[in-house]
Amino acid sequence: MKTTRTVLDAREITKSYNGKKVLDNVSLQIRANDFYVLMGPNGSGKSTLLSILAGTNSADSGFVKILGNDIRQCKLETREHIGYVPQESFCSDFLTGRENLEYFAGLLGLTKSQAREKIERLLRLMNLEEEADKRVAGYSGGMKKKLEVATALLSDAKILFLDEPTTGLDPNVRKDFLDLLQGINEQGTAVLLVTHIGEDAESASRVGFMMQGEIVAEGSPEQLKEMSGLKSSIIVDASPKSDELMLLLASLGSDCIVAEKETLLELTCEDPKMMIPEIVHVLYKAGFDMRRVDSRPPSLEDVFYGLTECPVRGEA
Amino acid sequence: MSRISQVRASFVRSMRIFLRDKAIIGSSVLIPVFFLIVLPLVLFQDVPIEFMPAVKGFLVIAMVTLLIMSTAMSNLPGSIAADRDDDLYSKLSSMPVNPLYECMGRIVTVFVFSAIGSMIVIALGLALGAVLVVKTIDLLLILGIASVVILFVSGLGLVIASFVKSESAAAHIGVAIVLVNYFIGIAFPYRDLPELLKPMVHVNPVCIGNNMIAVLTVGEEFLGYNPFNFMDATVLLLLAALMFTIGLYIYSRYCWRR
């Protein structure tokens, strides 16, 4: 049975830089089984919030408690429960992956045998065994991120804070990395991930949308999609692409809107699932060559835009 | 246990980086080695042959001091600035790590790296004909003086690292300070310095330490004065303690964000 104790309790966090409010009364609770993704555009305050929650930055007001201990007042040892992965790649390129892990194990005060055992386990978990004795300078972006997560798991971390860990990773590596985080979460470590990439949040248990220093919406991905009122759309890949094709699709219903999306056409209407057989029938009859006609649920980036009227990949 | 473990972890990491980074090896060890070989051929051609062993001995001491300064005032701040660029301090701040112990690991690296480099420079100097006359009893004193100098320059290095943000700027500012120090009181014996520079030697712990070691190895007569006096010794010890303390404080306050 999964535990649901609160690992992180942050209340009324405010922070200003040079008189400009970056965080405005932000409160956030994370439970032990949460995979929480905080989405927001650049400059929305999400990285500042993460640094305050991880104890590397101080808030102007409010408090952060990790396992019930105030992070500003608690003993240094309480930080053992925090696994923080900042945005930049902090592992030294001059050292091997194993040597980097040995360094952080040493800082945590692990004995040689404890360190060796933990490092081997983490290298296996991260699938980095073969690369462990190579210098980090030769690692790919995905391997570096995995190594950094491994450093965060050397202590008995109860919560992992990750600041835009998937930025710059190609889609396959990103999926692999997110699956890894999912596995870590399932083993009982809460995850708080900050991102501006919608796909990162699709498998989260809770998602928060951050805008101008506030969490403006929160819930599971499904709840947020429902909250936005956005419906699935229909993706049509047919040729020849022509005005005739667009007019034909638009004429299928008075509520149908057709838009070009890269090389595809996207059709939004009241009831997409019911519409698909009709589209197939009409296009077949008109002699179009169909490669793909299927429905696409709204992405969390669409939902973010729908709720905030601001693209998550832009500036706040 | 955890304290020692933190110092050791920090030391092992820094030492590995210092020994693997070609720029650090080049600027700290190879430049003094190059000067040691080239300077006698270029600058000391007119020196009578009977004085050459002492001149070369003095040059060896000056090169060791140059090496220590480069390591502590250029490479130490450069490596700290590089770690800050990589966000290492954000990571460390989130961990149960004491900044002072982490810093001590870096300082131990300066000691050990300087010791290895110094041995190379001294061995090469002796092979090239330098003569260093050291009594066994003075050896401990020399090590003690060198340690005090290392503490002073490390403190200065920590201050540079704390205020200069980029890696190249930190390293270059360090090099500039090293060169100024080198030419105002280390490159030449005290007796050959212009009158204007002589008072500065007495307020600069690096010059005082260098001169003390020179007196113990090549003699007071060669140097032209005896730095083993109350004023110089007090300046050396007080300024070294002060600068090291300031360096540690500023490092733990400005490099570490908590």
Short mmCIF file of N, CA and C in Angstrom, two decimals, chain A residues 44-139:
data_model
loop_
_atom_site.label_atom_id
_atom_site.label_comp_id
_atom_site.label_asym_id
_atom_site.label_seq_id
_atom_site.Cartn_x
_atom_site.Cartn_y
_atom_site.Cartn_z
N SER A 44 8.53 32.54 -15.35
CA SER A 44 7.29 32.46 -14.56
C SER A 44 7.58 32.26 -13.07
N GLY A 45 8.82 31.96 -12.73
CA GLY A 45 9.20 31.82 -11.31
C GLY A 45 9.35 30.38 -10.87
N LYS A 46 9.23 29.44 -11.79
CA LYS A 46 9.25 28.03 -11.38
C LYS A 46 10.63 27.57 -10.88
N SER A 47 11.70 28.03 -11.54
CA SER A 47 13.04 27.63 -11.08
C SER A 47 13.38 28.27 -9.74
N THR A 48 12.93 29.52 -9.55
CA THR A 48 13.15 30.18 -8.26
C THR A 48 12.42 29.42 -7.16
N LEU A 49 11.18 29.04 -7.45
CA LEU A 49 10.41 28.28 -6.46
C LEU A 49 11.13 26.97 -6.13
N LEU A 50 11.60 26.29 -7.17
CA LEU A 50 12.28 25.01 -6.94
C LEU A 50 13.53 25.19 -6.07
N SER A 51 14.30 26.26 -6.35
CA SER A 51 15.52 26.47 -5.56
C SER A 51 15.18 26.77 -4.10
N ILE A 52 14.07 27.44 -3.87
CA ILE A 52 13.65 27.72 -2.48
C ILE A 52 13.20 26.42 -1.81
N LEU A 53 12.46 25.61 -2.54
CA LEU A 53 11.97 24.34 -1.97
C LEU A 53 13.15 23.40 -1.66
N ALA A 54 14.18 23.47 -2.51
CA ALA A 54 15.35 22.60 -2.30
C ALA A 54 16.32 23.16 -1.27
N GLY A 55 16.02 24.34 -0.79
CA GLY A 55 16.85 24.92 0.28
C GLY A 55 18.10 25.60 -0.20
N THR A 56 18.20 25.91 -1.49
CA THR A 56 19.41 26.57 -1.99
C THR A 56 19.20 28.07 -2.18
N ASN A 57 18.00 28.52 -1.89
CA ASN A 57 17.67 29.94 -2.04
C ASN A 57 16.69 30.26 -0.91
N SER A 58 16.65 31.51 -0.49
CA SER A 58 15.75 31.81 0.63
C SER A 58 14.55 32.62 0.15
N ALA A 59 13.42 32.37 0.80
CA ALA A 59 12.20 33.12 0.47
C ALA A 59 12.16 34.39 1.31
N ASP A 60 11.45 35.40 0.80
CA ASP A 60 11.28 36.63 1.60
C ASP A 60 10.30 36.36 2.74
N SER A 61 9.29 35.55 2.46
CA SER A 61 8.35 35.15 3.53
C SER A 61 7.77 33.79 3.20
N GLY A 62 7.09 33.21 4.18
CA GLY A 62 6.55 31.87 4.02
C GLY A 62 7.52 30.84 4.57
N PHE A 63 7.13 29.57 4.52
CA PHE A 63 8.03 28.52 5.02
C PHE A 63 7.96 27.28 4.15
N VAL A 64 9.03 26.51 4.25
CA VAL A 64 9.11 25.23 3.54
C VAL A 64 9.44 24.16 4.56
N LYS A 65 8.61 23.13 4.62
CA LYS A 65 8.91 22.02 5.53
C LYS A 65 9.14 20.75 4.73
N ILE A 66 10.25 20.08 5.05
CA ILE A 66 10.53 18.77 4.45
C ILE A 66 10.35 17.75 5.56
N LEU A 67 9.44 16.83 5.37
CA LEU A 67 9.09 15.82 6.39
C LEU A 67 8.83 16.49 7.75
N GLY A 68 8.18 17.62 7.71
CA GLY A 68 7.79 18.31 8.93
C GLY A 68 8.84 19.24 9.52
N ASN A 69 10.05 19.25 8.95
CA ASN A 69 11.12 20.11 9.48
C ASN A 69 11.28 21.35 8.60
N ASP A 70 11.28 22.51 9.24
CA ASP A 70 11.47 23.75 8.49
C ASP A 70 12.88 23.76 7.89
N ILE A 71 12.95 23.95 6.58
CA ILE A 71 14.24 23.82 5.89
C ILE A 71 15.23 24.90 6.31
N ARG A 72 14.76 26.05 6.75
CA ARG A 72 15.67 27.13 7.16
C ARG A 72 16.23 26.89 8.57
N GLN A 73 15.43 26.19 9.38
CA GLN A 73 15.85 26.04 10.78
C GLN A 73 16.37 24.64 11.11
N CYS A 74 16.12 23.71 10.21
CA CYS A 74 16.45 22.33 10.56
C CYS A 74 17.95 22.07 10.48
N LYS A 75 18.35 20.95 11.05
CA LYS A 75 19.76 20.56 11.03
C LYS A 75 20.15 20.21 9.60
N LEU A 76 21.46 20.28 9.37
CA LEU A 76 22.00 19.98 8.04
C LEU A 76 21.57 18.58 7.57
N GLU A 77 21.44 17.66 8.54
CA GLU A 77 21.14 16.26 8.21
C GLU A 77 19.79 16.11 7.49
N THR A 78 18.86 17.05 7.75
CA THR A 78 17.54 16.95 7.11
C THR A 78 17.67 17.03 5.59
N ARG A 79 18.75 17.67 5.15
CA ARG A 79 18.96 17.80 3.71
C ARG A 79 19.26 16.46 3.05
N GLU A 80 19.56 15.44 3.85
CA GLU A 80 19.75 14.10 3.27
C GLU A 80 18.49 13.62 2.56
N HIS A 81 17.35 14.18 2.96
CA HIS A 81 16.10 13.73 2.35
C HIS A 81 15.80 14.43 1.04
N ILE A 82 16.67 15.37 0.67
CA ILE A 82 16.46 16.14 -0.55
C ILE A 82 17.41 15.66 -1.64
N GLY A 83 16.86 15.41 -2.81
CA GLY A 83 17.70 15.12 -3.97
C GLY A 83 17.44 16.22 -4.99
N TYR A 84 18.43 17.04 -5.23
CA TYR A 84 18.21 18.21 -6.09
C TYR A 84 19.07 18.10 -7.35
N VAL A 85 18.46 18.27 -8.49
CA VAL A 85 19.19 18.27 -9.76
C VAL A 85 18.96 19.62 -10.44
N PRO A 86 19.93 20.53 -10.31
CA PRO A 86 19.76 21.84 -10.95
C PRO A 86 19.80 21.74 -12.47
N GLN A 87 19.52 22.87 -13.11
CA GLN A 87 19.40 22.86 -14.57
C GLN A 87 20.73 22.57 -15.27
N GLU A 88 21.80 23.18 -14.77
CA GLU A 88 23.11 23.00 -15.41
C GLU A 88 23.69 21.62 -15.06
N SER A 89 24.62 21.18 -15.90
CA SER A 89 25.24 19.89 -15.68
C SER A 89 26.40 20.05 -14.69
N PHE A 90 26.20 19.62 -13.46
CA PHE A 90 27.16 19.94 -12.39
C PHE A 90 28.24 18.88 -12.18
N CYS A 91 28.13 17.75 -12.88
CA CYS A 91 29.16 16.72 -12.71
C CYS A 91 30.40 17.11 -13.51
N SER A 92 31.56 16.91 -12.91
CA SER A 92 32.80 17.36 -13.57
C SER A 92 33.13 16.51 -14.80
N ASP A 93 33.42 17.20 -15.89
CA ASP A 93 33.82 16.52 -17.13
C ASP A 93 35.17 15.82 -16.99
N PHE A 94 35.99 16.26 -16.04
CA PHE A 94 37.33 15.69 -15.88
C PHE A 94 37.29 14.35 -15.14
N LEU A 95 36.15 14.05 -14.51
CA LEU A 95 36.05 12.81 -13.75
C LEU A 95 35.17 11.81 -14.51
N THR A 96 35.31 10.56 -14.14
CA THR A 96 34.43 9.54 -14.72
C THR A 96 33.08 9.60 -13.98
N GLY A 97 32.11 8.92 -14.53
CA GLY A 97 30.81 8.88 -13.86
C GLY A 97 30.92 8.33 -12.45
N ARG A 98 31.71 7.24 -12.32
CA ARG A 98 31.87 6.61 -11.01
C ARG A 98 32.56 7.57 -10.04
N GLU A 99 33.58 8.27 -10.52
CA GLU A 99 34.32 9.20 -9.64
C GLU A 99 33.41 10.34 -9.17
N ASN A 100 32.55 10.80 -10.07
CA ASN A 100 31.60 11.84 -9.67
C ASN A 100 30.69 11.33 -8.55
N LEU A 101 30.21 10.09 -8.72
CA LEU A 101 29.33 9.52 -7.69
C LEU A 101 30.10 9.32 -6.37
N GLU A 102 31.36 8.92 -6.49
CA GLU A 102 32.19 8.72 -5.28
C GLU A 102 32.34 10.05 -4.53
N TYR A 103 32.48 11.13 -5.29
CA TYR A 103 32.62 12.45 -4.68
C TYR A 103 31.38 12.79 -3.84
N PHE A 104 30.20 12.64 -4.44
CA PHE A 104 28.99 12.99 -3.70
C PHE A 104 28.73 12.01 -2.55
N ALA A 105 29.12 10.74 -2.75
CA ALA A 105 28.98 9.77 -1.66
C ALA A 105 29.87 10.17 -0.49
N GLY A 106 31.08 10.62 -0.81
CA GLY A 106 32.02 11.07 0.23
C GLY A 106 31.48 12.28 0.98
N LEU A 107 30.89 13.21 0.26
CA LEU A 107 30.33 14.40 0.91
C LEU A 107 29.19 14.01 1.87
N LEU A 108 28.48 12.94 1.48
CA LEU A 108 27.37 12.49 2.33
C LEU A 108 27.85 11.66 3.51
N GLY A 109 29.14 11.37 3.53
CA GLY A 109 29.70 10.62 4.66
C GLY A 109 29.49 9.12 4.58
N LEU A 110 29.22 8.60 3.37
CA LEU A 110 29.05 7.15 3.24
C LEU A 110 30.42 6.47 3.39
N THR A 111 30.42 5.31 4.02
CA THR A 111 31.67 4.56 4.12
C THR A 111 32.00 3.99 2.74
N LYS A 112 33.24 3.52 2.58
CA LYS A 112 33.66 3.01 1.26
C LYS A 112 32.76 1.88 0.77
N SER A 113 32.45 0.95 1.70
CA SER A 113 31.64 -0.19 1.27
C SER A 113 30.21 0.24 0.97
N GLN A 114 29.68 1.15 1.81
CA GLN A 114 28.32 1.66 1.53
C GLN A 114 28.28 2.35 0.17
N ALA A 115 29.30 3.18 -0.06
CA ALA A 115 29.35 3.95 -1.30
C ALA A 115 29.44 3.00 -2.49
N ARG A 116 30.33 2.02 -2.39
CA ARG A 116 30.53 1.09 -3.52
C ARG A 116 29.22 0.38 -3.85
N GLU A 117 28.55 -0.07 -2.78
CA GLU A 117 27.30 -0.83 -2.99
C GLU A 117 26.21 0.06 -3.61
N LYS A 118 26.08 1.28 -3.08
CA LYS A 118 25.05 2.19 -3.60
C LYS A 118 25.36 2.62 -5.03
N ILE A 119 26.63 2.90 -5.29
CA ILE A 119 27.01 3.37 -6.63
C ILE A 119 26.74 2.27 -7.65
N GLU A 120 27.09 1.03 -7.33
CA GLU A 120 26.84 -0.07 -8.26
C GLU A 120 25.34 -0.20 -8.54
N ARG A 121 24.55 -0.10 -7.47
CA ARG A 121 23.10 -0.23 -7.63
C ARG A 121 22.54 0.89 -8.51
N LEU A 122 23.02 2.11 -8.25
CA LEU A 122 22.52 3.25 -9.02
C LEU A 122 22.98 3.21 -10.48
N LEU A 123 24.21 2.77 -10.69
CA LEU A 123 24.69 2.66 -12.07
C LEU A 123 23.85 1.65 -12.84
N ARG A 124 23.46 0.56 -12.14
CA ARG A 124 22.59 -0.44 -12.78
C ARG A 124 21.24 0.16 -13.08
N LEU A 125 20.69 0.86 -12.08
CA LEU A 125 19.36 1.47 -12.23
C LEU A 125 19.34 2.46 -13.40
N MET A 126 20.41 3.22 -13.53
CA MET A 126 20.48 4.25 -14.57
C MET A 126 20.98 3.70 -15.91
N ASN A 127 21.30 2.41 -15.92
CA ASN A 127 21.82 1.78 -17.13
C ASN A 127 23.12 2.46 -17.59
N LEU A 128 23.96 2.75 -16.64
CA LEU A 128 25.22 3.45 -16.95
C LEU A 128 26.44 2.60 -16.62
N GLU A 129 26.22 1.30 -16.37
CA GLU A 129 27.34 0.45 -15.93
C GLU A 129 28.51 0.47 -16.91
N GLU A 130 28.18 0.39 -18.20
CA GLU A 130 29.27 0.30 -19.19
C GLU A 130 30.04 1.61 -19.35
N GLU A 131 29.38 2.71 -19.01
CA GLU A 131 30.01 4.02 -19.21
C GLU A 131 30.62 4.54 -17.90
N ALA A 132 30.47 3.79 -16.82
CA ALA A 132 30.81 4.30 -15.49
C ALA A 132 32.26 4.74 -15.37
N ASP A 133 33.15 4.07 -16.08
CA ASP A 133 34.57 4.40 -15.93
C ASP A 133 35.10 5.27 -17.08
N LYS A 134 34.17 5.86 -17.82
CA LYS A 134 34.56 6.82 -18.86
C LYS A 134 34.35 8.22 -18.33
N ARG A 135 35.15 9.16 -18.83
CA ARG A 135 34.99 10.55 -18.37
C ARG A 135 33.66 11.13 -18.84
N VAL A 136 33.08 11.94 -17.98
CA VAL A 136 31.76 12.52 -18.24
C VAL A 136 31.78 13.42 -19.49
N ALA A 137 32.97 13.93 -19.83
CA ALA A 137 33.09 14.78 -21.03
C ALA A 137 32.56 14.07 -22.27
N GLY A 138 32.64 12.73 -22.27
CA GLY A 138 32.19 11.97 -23.43
C GLY A 138 30.75 11.51 -23.33
N TYR A 139 30.05 11.90 -22.28
CA TYR A 139 28.67 11.45 -22.10
C TYR A 139 27.71 12.27 -22.97
#
